[in-house]
Coordinates of C-alpha atoms and ligand atoms in Angstrom, one line a residue:
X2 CA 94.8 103.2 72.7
X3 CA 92.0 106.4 72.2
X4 CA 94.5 109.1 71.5
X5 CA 91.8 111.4 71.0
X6 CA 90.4 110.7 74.2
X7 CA 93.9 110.4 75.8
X8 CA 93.8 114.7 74.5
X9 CA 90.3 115.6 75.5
X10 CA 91.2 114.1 79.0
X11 CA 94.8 116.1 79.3
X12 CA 92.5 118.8 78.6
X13 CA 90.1 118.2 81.5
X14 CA 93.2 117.8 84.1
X15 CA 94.7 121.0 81.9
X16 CA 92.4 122.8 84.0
X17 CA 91.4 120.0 87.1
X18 CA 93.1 121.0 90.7
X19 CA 91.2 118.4 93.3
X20 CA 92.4 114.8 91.7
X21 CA 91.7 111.7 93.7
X22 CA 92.7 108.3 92.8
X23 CA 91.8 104.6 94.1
X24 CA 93.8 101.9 92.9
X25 CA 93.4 97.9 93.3
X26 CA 95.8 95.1 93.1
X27 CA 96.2 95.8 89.3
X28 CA 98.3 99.1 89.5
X29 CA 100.9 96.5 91.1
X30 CA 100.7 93.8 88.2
X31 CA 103.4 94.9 86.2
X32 CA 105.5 94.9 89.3
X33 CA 104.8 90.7 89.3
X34 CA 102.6 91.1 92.2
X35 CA 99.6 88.2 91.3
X36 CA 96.5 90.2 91.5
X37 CA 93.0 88.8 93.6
X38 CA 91.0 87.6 91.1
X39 CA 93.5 87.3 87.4
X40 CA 94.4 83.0 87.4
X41 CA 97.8 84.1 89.7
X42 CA 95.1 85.0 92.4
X43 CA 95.7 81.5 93.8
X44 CA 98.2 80.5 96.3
X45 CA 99.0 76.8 96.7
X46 CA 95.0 75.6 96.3
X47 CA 93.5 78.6 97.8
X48 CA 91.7 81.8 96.8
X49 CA 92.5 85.0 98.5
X50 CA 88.9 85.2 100.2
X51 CA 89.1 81.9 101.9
X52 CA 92.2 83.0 104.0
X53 CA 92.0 86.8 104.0
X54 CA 89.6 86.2 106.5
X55 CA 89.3 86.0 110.5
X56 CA 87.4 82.5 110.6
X57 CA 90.5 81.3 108.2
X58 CA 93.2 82.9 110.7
X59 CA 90.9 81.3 114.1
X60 CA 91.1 78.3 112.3
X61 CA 95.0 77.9 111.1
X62 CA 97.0 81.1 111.7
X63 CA 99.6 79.3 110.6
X64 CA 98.2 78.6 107.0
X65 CA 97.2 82.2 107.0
X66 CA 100.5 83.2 108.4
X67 CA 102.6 81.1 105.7
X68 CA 100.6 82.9 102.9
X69 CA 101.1 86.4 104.2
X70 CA 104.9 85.7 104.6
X71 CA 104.8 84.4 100.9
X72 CA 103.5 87.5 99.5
X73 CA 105.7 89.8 102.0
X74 CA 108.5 87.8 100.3
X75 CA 107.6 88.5 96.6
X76 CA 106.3 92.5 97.8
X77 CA 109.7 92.8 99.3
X78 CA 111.3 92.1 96.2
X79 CA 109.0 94.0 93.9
X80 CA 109.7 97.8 92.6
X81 CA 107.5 100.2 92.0
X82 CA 106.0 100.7 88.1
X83 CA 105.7 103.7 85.9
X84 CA 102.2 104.0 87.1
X85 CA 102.8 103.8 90.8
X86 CA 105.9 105.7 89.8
X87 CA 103.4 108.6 87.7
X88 CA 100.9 109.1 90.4
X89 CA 104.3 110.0 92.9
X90 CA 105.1 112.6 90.2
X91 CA 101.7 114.4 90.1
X92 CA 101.2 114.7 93.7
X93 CA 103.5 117.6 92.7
X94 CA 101.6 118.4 89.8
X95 CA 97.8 118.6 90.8
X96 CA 97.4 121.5 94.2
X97 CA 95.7 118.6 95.8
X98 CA 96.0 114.7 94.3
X99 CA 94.5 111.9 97.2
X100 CA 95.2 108.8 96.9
X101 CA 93.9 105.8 98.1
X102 CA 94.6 102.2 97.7
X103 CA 92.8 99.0 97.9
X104 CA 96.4 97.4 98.1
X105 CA 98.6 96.4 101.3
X106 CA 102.0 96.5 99.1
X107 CA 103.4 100.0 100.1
X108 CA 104.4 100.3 96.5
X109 CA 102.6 103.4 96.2
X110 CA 104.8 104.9 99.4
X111 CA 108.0 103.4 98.2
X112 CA 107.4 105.2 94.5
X113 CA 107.1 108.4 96.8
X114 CA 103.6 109.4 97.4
X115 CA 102.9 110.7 100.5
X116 CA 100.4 109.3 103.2
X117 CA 98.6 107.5 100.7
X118 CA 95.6 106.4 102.6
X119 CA 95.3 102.7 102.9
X120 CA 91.4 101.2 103.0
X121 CA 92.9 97.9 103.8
X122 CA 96.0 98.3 105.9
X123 CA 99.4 97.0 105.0
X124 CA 101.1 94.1 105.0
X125 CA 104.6 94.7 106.6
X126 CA 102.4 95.5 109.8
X127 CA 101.5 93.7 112.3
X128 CA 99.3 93.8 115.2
X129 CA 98.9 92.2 119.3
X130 CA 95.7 89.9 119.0
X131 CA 95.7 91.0 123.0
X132 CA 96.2 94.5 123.5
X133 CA 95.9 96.1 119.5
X134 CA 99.4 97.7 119.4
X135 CA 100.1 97.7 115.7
X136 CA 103.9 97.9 114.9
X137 CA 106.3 97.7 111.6
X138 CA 107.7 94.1 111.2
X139 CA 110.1 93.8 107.5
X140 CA 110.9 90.6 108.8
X141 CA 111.8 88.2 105.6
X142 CA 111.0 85.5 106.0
X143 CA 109.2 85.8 109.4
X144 CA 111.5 84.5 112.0
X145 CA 108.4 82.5 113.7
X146 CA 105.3 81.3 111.9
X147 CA 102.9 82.8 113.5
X148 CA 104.9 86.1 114.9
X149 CA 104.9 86.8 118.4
X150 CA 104.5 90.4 120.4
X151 CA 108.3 90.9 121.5
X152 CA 106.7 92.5 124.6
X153 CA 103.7 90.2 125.6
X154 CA 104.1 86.8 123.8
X155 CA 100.7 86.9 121.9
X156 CA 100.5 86.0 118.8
X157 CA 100.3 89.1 116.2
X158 CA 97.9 88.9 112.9
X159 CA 98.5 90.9 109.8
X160 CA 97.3 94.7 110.6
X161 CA 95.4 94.3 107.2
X162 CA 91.2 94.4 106.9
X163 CA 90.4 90.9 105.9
X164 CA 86.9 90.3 104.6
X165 CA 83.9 90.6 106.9
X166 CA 85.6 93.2 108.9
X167 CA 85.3 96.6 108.9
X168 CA 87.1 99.0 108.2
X169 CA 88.6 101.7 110.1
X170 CA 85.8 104.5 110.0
X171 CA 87.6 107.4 110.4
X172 CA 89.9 106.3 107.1
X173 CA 86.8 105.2 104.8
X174 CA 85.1 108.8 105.9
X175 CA 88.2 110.3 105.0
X176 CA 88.1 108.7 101.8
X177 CA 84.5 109.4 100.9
X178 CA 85.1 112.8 101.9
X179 CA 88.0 112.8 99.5
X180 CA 86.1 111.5 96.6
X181 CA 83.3 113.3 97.2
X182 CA 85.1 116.9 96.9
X183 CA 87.3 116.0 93.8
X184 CA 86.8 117.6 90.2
X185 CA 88.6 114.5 88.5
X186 CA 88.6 110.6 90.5
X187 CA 91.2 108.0 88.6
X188 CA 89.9 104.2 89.3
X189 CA 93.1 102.4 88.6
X190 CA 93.4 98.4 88.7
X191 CA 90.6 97.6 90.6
X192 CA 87.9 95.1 89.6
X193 CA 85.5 97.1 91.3
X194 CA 83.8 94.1 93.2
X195 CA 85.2 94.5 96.5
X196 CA 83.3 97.3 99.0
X197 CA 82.8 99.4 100.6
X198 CA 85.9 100.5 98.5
X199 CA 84.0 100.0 95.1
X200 CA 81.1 102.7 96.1
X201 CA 84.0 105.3 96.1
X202 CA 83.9 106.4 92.7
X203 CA 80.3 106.1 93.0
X204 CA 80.5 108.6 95.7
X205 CA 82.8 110.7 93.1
X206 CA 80.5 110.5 90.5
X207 CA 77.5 111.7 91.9
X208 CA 79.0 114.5 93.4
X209 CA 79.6 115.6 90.1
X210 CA 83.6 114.8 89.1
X211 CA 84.7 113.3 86.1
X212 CA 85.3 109.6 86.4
X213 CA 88.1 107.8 85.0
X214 CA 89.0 103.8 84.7
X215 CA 92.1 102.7 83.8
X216 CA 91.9 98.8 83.3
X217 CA 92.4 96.1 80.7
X218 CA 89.3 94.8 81.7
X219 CA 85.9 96.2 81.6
X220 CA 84.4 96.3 85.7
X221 CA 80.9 97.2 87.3
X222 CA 82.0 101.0 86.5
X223 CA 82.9 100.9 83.4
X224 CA 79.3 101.9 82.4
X225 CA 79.5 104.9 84.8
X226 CA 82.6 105.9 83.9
X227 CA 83.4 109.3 81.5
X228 CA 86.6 107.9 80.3
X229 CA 87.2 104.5 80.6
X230 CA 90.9 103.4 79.1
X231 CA 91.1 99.4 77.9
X232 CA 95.3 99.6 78.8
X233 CA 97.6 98.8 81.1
X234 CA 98.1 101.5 84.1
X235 CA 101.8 101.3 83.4
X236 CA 101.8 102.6 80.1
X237 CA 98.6 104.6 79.9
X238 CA 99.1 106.9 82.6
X239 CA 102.5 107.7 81.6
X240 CA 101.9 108.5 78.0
X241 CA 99.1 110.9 80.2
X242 CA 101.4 112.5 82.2
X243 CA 103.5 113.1 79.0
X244 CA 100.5 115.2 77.4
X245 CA 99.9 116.6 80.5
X246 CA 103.5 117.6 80.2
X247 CA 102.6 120.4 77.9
X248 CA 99.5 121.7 79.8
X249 CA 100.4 121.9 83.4
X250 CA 103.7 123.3 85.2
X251 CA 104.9 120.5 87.1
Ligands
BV8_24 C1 83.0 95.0 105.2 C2 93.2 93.1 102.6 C3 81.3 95.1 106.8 C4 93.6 91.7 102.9 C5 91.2 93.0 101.3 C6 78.5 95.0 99.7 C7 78.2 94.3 98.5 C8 78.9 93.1 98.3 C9 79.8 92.6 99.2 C10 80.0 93.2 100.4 C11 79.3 94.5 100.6 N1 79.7 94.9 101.9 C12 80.6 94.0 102.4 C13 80.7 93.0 101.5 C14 81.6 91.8 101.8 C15 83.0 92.0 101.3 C16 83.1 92.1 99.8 O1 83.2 93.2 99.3 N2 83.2 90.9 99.2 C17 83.4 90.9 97.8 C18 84.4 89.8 97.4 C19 82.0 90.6 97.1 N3 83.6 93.2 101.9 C20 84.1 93.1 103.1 O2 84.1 92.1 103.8 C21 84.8 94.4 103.7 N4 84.3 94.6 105.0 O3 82.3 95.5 104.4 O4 82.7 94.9 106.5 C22 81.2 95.1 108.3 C23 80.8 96.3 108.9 C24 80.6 96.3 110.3 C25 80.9 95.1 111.0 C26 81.4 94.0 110.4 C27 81.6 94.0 109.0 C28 86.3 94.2 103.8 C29 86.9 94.2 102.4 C30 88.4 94.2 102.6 C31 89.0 92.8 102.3 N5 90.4 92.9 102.3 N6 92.5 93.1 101.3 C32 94.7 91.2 102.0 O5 95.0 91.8 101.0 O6 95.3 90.1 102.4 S1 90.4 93.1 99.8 C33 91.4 92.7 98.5 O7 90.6 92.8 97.3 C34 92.6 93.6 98.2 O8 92.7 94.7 99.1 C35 92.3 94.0 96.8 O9 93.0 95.2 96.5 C36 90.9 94.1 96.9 C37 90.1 94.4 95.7 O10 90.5 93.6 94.7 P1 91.2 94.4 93.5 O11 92.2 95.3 94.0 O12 90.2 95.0 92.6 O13 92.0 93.3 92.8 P2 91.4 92.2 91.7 O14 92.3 91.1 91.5 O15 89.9 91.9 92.0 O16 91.3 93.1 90.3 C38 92.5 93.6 89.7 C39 92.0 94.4 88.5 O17 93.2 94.9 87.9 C40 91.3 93.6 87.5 O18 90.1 94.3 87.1 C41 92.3 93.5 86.3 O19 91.7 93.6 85.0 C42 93.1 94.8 86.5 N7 94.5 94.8 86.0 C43 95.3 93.8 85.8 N8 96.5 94.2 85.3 C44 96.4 95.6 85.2 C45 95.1 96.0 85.7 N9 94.7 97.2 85.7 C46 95.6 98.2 85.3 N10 96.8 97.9 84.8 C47 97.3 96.6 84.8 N11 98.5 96.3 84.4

């Protein structure tokens, strides 16, 4: 790892106040949670994009159902990492840190960040396929495959965004707005492939902030990005925070 680079950057945030982050499924890796597109991306024989998807859910929400109660089951067993764990610590540190996540997980929430704005949605909700009402369900495992409303008897889908829909406007204008406003934007564990989340740091870049990539992987921004780290999120941005340590009160 570039310790000179790790310096120079501690140096930029020495003096950054607007910080916003977007993180993908790999900020979660090192909690065990299989990322999208990494070999664990499968589930029995299937690829995430042929059941996160409301043709796959017409077709079998059972199927669908059985996979999102899978993953509830390993999320629900999953803690937070050092770098979910990092990014808690310096909402506290930065006047005004944003994050927002590709991921359903809650991992970010459960490390402590607060209102963490979710592109996707999140997995332990659910929502009425008649009348929309999205409620909290930590069922595990599901006690009926697929879930029912408790006050209708519809059948509920994951309140998640599953590919070809869109998502919620006001939250993905709330994010632009975010990234477009921020001195310093983090892209953390995100292959970069998936949009409209992937034109964020785009967004951030042209509006002048400093853009940074924390991924083991090189991605479609690596090109654009000012620093881009070849590490683990759970080890860089601690060892970050660290030299931070000595530039910025907490
Ligand atoms: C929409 C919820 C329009 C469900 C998810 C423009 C160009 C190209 C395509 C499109 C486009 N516009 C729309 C599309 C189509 C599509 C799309 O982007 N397809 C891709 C596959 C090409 N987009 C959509 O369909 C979106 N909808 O645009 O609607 C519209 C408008 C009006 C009316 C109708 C329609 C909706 C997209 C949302 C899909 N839902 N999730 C669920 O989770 O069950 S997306 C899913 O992928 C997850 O949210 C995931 O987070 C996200 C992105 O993946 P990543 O997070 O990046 O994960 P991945 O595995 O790919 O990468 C992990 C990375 O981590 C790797 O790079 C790895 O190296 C790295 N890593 C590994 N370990 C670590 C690490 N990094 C750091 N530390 C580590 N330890």
């Amino acid at each position: 790892m570039d310790e000179n680079k790790i310096d120079e950057l501690a140096d930029v945030l020495g003096s950054t106040s607007r910080v916003a982050v977007l993180t993908g499924a790999g900020i979660s890796a090192e909690s065990g949670i299989p990322t999208f597109r990494g070999s664990q991306g499968l589930w029995r024989q299937f690829r995430a994009e042929e059941l996160a998807t409301p043709e796959a859910f017409e077709r079998d929400p059972k199927l669908v159902w059985e996979w999102y109660d899978w993953r509830r089951k390993l999320i629900g067993e999953a803690e937070p990492n050092a770098g979910h764990r990092t990014l808690s610590a310096w909402q506290r540190r930065f006047p005004s840190l944003s994050l927002i996540t590709q991921n359903i997980d809650g991992l970010h929430e459960l490390a402590g960040s607060r209102d963490p704005l979710e592109l996707h949605g999140n997995i332990w909700k659910t929502r009425c396929l008649r009348d929309g009402t999205v409620r909290e369900n930590r069922d595990v495992p599901l006690s009926e495959v697929p879930p029912r409303c408790p006050d209708c008897g519809e059948w509920l889908r994951p309140h998640v965004v599953w590919f070809g829909e869109p998502l919620d406007s006001r939250v993905l204008d709330e994010a632009f707005r975010l990234c477009s406003s921020c001195q310093v934007m983090f892209v953390i564990g995100t292959s970069a492939v998936v949009h409209p989340a992937a034109a964020l740091p785009l967004a951030a870049a042209e509006a002048g902030a400093v853009l940074v990539e924390v991924n083991p992987e090189p991605t479609p921004l690596t090109r654009a990005a000012d620093f881009s780290f070849r590490a683990q999120s759970g080890g860089l941005l601690p060892l970050l925070d660290r030299k931070l340590g000595t530039r910025r009160a907490p």
